[in-house]
XYZ file of C-alpha atoms in Angstrom:
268
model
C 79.486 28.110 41.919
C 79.166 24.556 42.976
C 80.349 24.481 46.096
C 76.707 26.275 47.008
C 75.882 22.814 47.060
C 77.663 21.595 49.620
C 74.916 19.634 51.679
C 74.000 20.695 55.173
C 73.184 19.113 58.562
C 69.809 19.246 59.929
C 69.752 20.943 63.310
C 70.148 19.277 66.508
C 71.803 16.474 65.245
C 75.597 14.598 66.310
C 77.237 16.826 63.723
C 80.780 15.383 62.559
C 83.330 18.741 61.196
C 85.884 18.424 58.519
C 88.059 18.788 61.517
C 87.392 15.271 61.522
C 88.820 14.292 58.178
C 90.913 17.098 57.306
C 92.693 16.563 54.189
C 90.409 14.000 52.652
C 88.002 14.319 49.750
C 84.616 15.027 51.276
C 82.323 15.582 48.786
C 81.807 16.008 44.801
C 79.363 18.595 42.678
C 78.302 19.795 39.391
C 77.442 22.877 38.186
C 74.370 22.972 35.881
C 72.787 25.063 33.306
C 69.300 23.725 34.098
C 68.141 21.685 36.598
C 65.105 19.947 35.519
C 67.526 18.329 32.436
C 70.457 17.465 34.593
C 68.051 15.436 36.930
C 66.556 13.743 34.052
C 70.218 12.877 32.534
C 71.321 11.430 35.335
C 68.477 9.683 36.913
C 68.191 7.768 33.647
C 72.359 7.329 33.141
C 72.758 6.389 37.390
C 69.698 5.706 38.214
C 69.846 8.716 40.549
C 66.684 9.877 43.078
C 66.931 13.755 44.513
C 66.217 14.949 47.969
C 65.773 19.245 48.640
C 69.424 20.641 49.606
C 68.568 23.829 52.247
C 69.949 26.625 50.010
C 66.846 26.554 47.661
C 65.492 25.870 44.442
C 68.335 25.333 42.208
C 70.417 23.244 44.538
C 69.624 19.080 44.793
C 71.706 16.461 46.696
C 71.614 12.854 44.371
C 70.704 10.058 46.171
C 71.594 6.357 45.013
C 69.391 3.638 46.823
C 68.659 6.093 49.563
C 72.160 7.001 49.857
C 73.695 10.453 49.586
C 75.986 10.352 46.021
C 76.898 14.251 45.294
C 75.525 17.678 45.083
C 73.708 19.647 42.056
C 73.704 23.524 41.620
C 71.542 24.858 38.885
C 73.633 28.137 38.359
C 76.508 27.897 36.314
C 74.257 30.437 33.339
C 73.209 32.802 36.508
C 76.873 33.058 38.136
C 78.899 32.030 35.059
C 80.178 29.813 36.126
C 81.625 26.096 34.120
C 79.844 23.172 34.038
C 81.448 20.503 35.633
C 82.409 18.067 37.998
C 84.459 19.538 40.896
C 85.606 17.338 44.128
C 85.933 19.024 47.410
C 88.231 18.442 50.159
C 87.955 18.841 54.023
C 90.351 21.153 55.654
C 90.405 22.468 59.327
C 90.663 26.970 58.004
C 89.763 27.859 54.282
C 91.607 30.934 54.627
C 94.770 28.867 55.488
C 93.938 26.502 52.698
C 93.533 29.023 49.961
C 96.822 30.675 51.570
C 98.992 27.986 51.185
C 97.638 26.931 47.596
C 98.455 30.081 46.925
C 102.259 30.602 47.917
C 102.446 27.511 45.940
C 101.294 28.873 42.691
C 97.548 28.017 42.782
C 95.147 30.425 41.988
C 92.012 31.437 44.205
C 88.534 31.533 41.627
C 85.994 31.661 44.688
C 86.481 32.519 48.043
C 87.055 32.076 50.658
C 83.489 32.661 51.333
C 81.126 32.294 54.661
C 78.159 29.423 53.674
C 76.680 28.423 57.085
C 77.687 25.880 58.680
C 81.073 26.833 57.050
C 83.333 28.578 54.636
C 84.124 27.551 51.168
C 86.565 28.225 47.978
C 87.230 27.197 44.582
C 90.521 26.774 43.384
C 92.994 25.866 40.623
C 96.228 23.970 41.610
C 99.637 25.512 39.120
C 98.608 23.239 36.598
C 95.235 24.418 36.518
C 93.182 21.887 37.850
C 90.094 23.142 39.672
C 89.253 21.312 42.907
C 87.178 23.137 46.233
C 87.978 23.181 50.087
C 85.206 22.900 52.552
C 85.449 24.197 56.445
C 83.069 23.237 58.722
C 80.270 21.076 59.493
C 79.735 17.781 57.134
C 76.142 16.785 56.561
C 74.627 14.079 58.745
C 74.339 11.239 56.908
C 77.944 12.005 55.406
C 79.591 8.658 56.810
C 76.897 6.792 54.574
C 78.685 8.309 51.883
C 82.121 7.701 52.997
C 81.029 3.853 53.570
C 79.412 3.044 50.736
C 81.978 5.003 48.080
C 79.637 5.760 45.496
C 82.140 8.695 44.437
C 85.987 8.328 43.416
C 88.591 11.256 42.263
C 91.478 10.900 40.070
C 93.982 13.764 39.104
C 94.999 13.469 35.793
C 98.439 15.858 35.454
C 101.291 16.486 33.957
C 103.466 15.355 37.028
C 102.081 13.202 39.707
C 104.990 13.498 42.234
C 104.986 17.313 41.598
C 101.352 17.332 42.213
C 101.742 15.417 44.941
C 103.951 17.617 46.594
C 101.165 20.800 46.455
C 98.586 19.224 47.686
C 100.462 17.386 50.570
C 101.155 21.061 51.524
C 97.576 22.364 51.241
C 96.238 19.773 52.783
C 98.945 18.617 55.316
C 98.629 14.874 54.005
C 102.367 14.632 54.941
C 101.637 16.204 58.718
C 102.031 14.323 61.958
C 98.001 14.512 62.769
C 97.210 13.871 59.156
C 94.319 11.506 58.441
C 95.782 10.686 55.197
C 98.725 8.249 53.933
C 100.178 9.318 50.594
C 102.226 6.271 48.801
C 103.875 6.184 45.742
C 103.040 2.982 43.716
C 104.270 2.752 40.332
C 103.669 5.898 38.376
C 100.680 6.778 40.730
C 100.772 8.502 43.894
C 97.383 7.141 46.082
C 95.761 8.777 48.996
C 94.656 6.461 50.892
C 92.294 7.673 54.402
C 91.474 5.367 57.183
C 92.943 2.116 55.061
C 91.062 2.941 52.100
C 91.995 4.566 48.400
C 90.169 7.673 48.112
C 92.551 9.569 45.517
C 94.551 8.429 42.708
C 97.105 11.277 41.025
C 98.606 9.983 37.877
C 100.848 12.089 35.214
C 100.382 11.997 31.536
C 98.165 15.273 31.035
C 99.446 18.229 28.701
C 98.949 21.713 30.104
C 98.740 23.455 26.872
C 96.284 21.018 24.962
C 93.452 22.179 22.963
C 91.288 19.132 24.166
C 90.186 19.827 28.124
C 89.900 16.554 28.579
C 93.518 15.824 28.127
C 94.859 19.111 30.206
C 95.024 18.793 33.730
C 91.979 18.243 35.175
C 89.972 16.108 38.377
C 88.299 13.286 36.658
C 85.198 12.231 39.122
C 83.834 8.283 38.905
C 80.639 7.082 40.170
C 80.686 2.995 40.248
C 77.861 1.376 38.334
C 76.230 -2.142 37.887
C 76.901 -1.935 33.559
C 79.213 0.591 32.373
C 78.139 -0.106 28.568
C 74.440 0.250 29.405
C 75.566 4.115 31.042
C 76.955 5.276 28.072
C 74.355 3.715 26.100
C 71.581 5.551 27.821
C 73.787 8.455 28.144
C 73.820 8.682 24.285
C 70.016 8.328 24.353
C 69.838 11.361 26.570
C 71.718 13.626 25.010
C 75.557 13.122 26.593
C 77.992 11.634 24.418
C 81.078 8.807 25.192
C 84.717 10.050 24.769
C 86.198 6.650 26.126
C 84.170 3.139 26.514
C 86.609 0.320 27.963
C 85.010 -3.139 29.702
C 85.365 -1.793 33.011
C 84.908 1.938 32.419
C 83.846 4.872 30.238
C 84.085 8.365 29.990
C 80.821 10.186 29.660
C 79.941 14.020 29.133
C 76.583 14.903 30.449
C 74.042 16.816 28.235
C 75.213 19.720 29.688
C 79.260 18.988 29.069
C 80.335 18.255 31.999
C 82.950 15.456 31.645
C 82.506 12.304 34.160
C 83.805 8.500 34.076
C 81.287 5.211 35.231
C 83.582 2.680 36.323
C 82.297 -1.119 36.904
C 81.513 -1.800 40.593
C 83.551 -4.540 42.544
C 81.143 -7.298 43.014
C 82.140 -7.755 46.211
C 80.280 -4.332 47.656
């Protein structure tokens, strides 16, 4: 259950709340079979350090240059639960959250459930894409994160407007306090939160398609120095490349979870 990952604040610190940022993506996990392997793969792919998350053993935060990246939880065999990559967004009530995706044809896999300092869920929009919702407080070097962008999410469904439409809802995007701007540009719809891209929905996936990676689905990127060199040494580790392009590649882990490297701007 990957949201079990979520990382926590330390106590007695300035503690920001996805009150804050409602709306906006927040944070990004994977599930894992075994932890040990999955810090291997990725320390060698990303070049990834880990730091203890509170909720014990099988649960690691990734670090990149000191830098908080995303969240590990060793338990998809124990729970049975997928492996994969799942972003999370910040809302101000799960229960509301999971209420609305519902009366808009999502489905409810996890939660909402109580995870001090907050609640959590896993959910599936009505194409079936899986994505999580996160109440409460954000950890406390989580604007280090936000600044430095190590993490992007793109929705790859069948429509982009239609999609655009439920999660708006959820997630009030379209609200007069919203903290996000939702623009249509081309055949993309863009989320964009305090002036910067943080979302990209784009049509084109089948519902009904044997492959998962063409079906509806949350595609996470992590921006890298050499994309080529990732899937290389991704190879070399056991993962395999579904896509390599000059300025990105899509990877699956040893483990199978499906995630894309894209080539960092030089500029940050």
């Amino acid at each position: 259950m990957n949201h079990h990952d979520m990382p926590l604040s330390a106590g007695g610190e300035s503690l920001l709340s996805t009150h804050s940022v409602y709306g906006a993506p927040c944070w990004v996990s994977l599930t894992s079979r075994d932890l040990k392997a999955t810090e291997e793969f990725y320390s060698a792919v990303l070049g990834w350090q880990w730091r203890p998350a509170r909720l014990g053993e099988p649960f690691r935060i990734a670090l990149a240059d000191g830098a908080p990246v995303a969240g590990i939880a060793a338990v998809a065999a124990m729970w049975q639960m997928a492996v994969a990559w799942t972003p999370y967004f910040a809302v101000r009530s799960a229960d509301d959250a999971v209420s609305r995706a519902q009366e808009r044809g999502g489905t409810a896999a996890v939660g909402p459930i109580s995870l001090p300092p907050g609640r959590a869920a896993l959910l599936a929009d009505r194409d079936g894409a899986t994505f999580g919702i996160w109440e409460g407080e954000l950890f406390s070097d989580w604007e280090t994160w936000r600044a430095s962008r190590p993490a992007f999410i793109r929705l790859h469904t069948r429509d982009a407007f239609d999609a655009a439409i439920f999660y708006g809802e959820v997630f009030d995007w379209a609200g007069p306090d919203g903290c996000c701007e939702v623009q249509y540009e081309g055949d993309e719809v863009v989320l964009r939160n305090q002036g910067d891209v943080v979302a990209r929905i784009e049509s084109g996936a089948l519902g009904a398609a044997p492959d998962p990676a063409i079906r509806p689905h949350w595609q996470v990127h992590f921006a890298v120095g050499d994309v080529a060199a990732c899937a290389r040494t991704a190879e070399r580790h056991g993962g395999s490349v579904l896509h390599l392009g000059d300025e990105e590649a899509v990877l699956r882990d040893a483990d199978g979870a499906q995630f894309t490297v894209t080539a960092r701007d030089p500029g940050n």
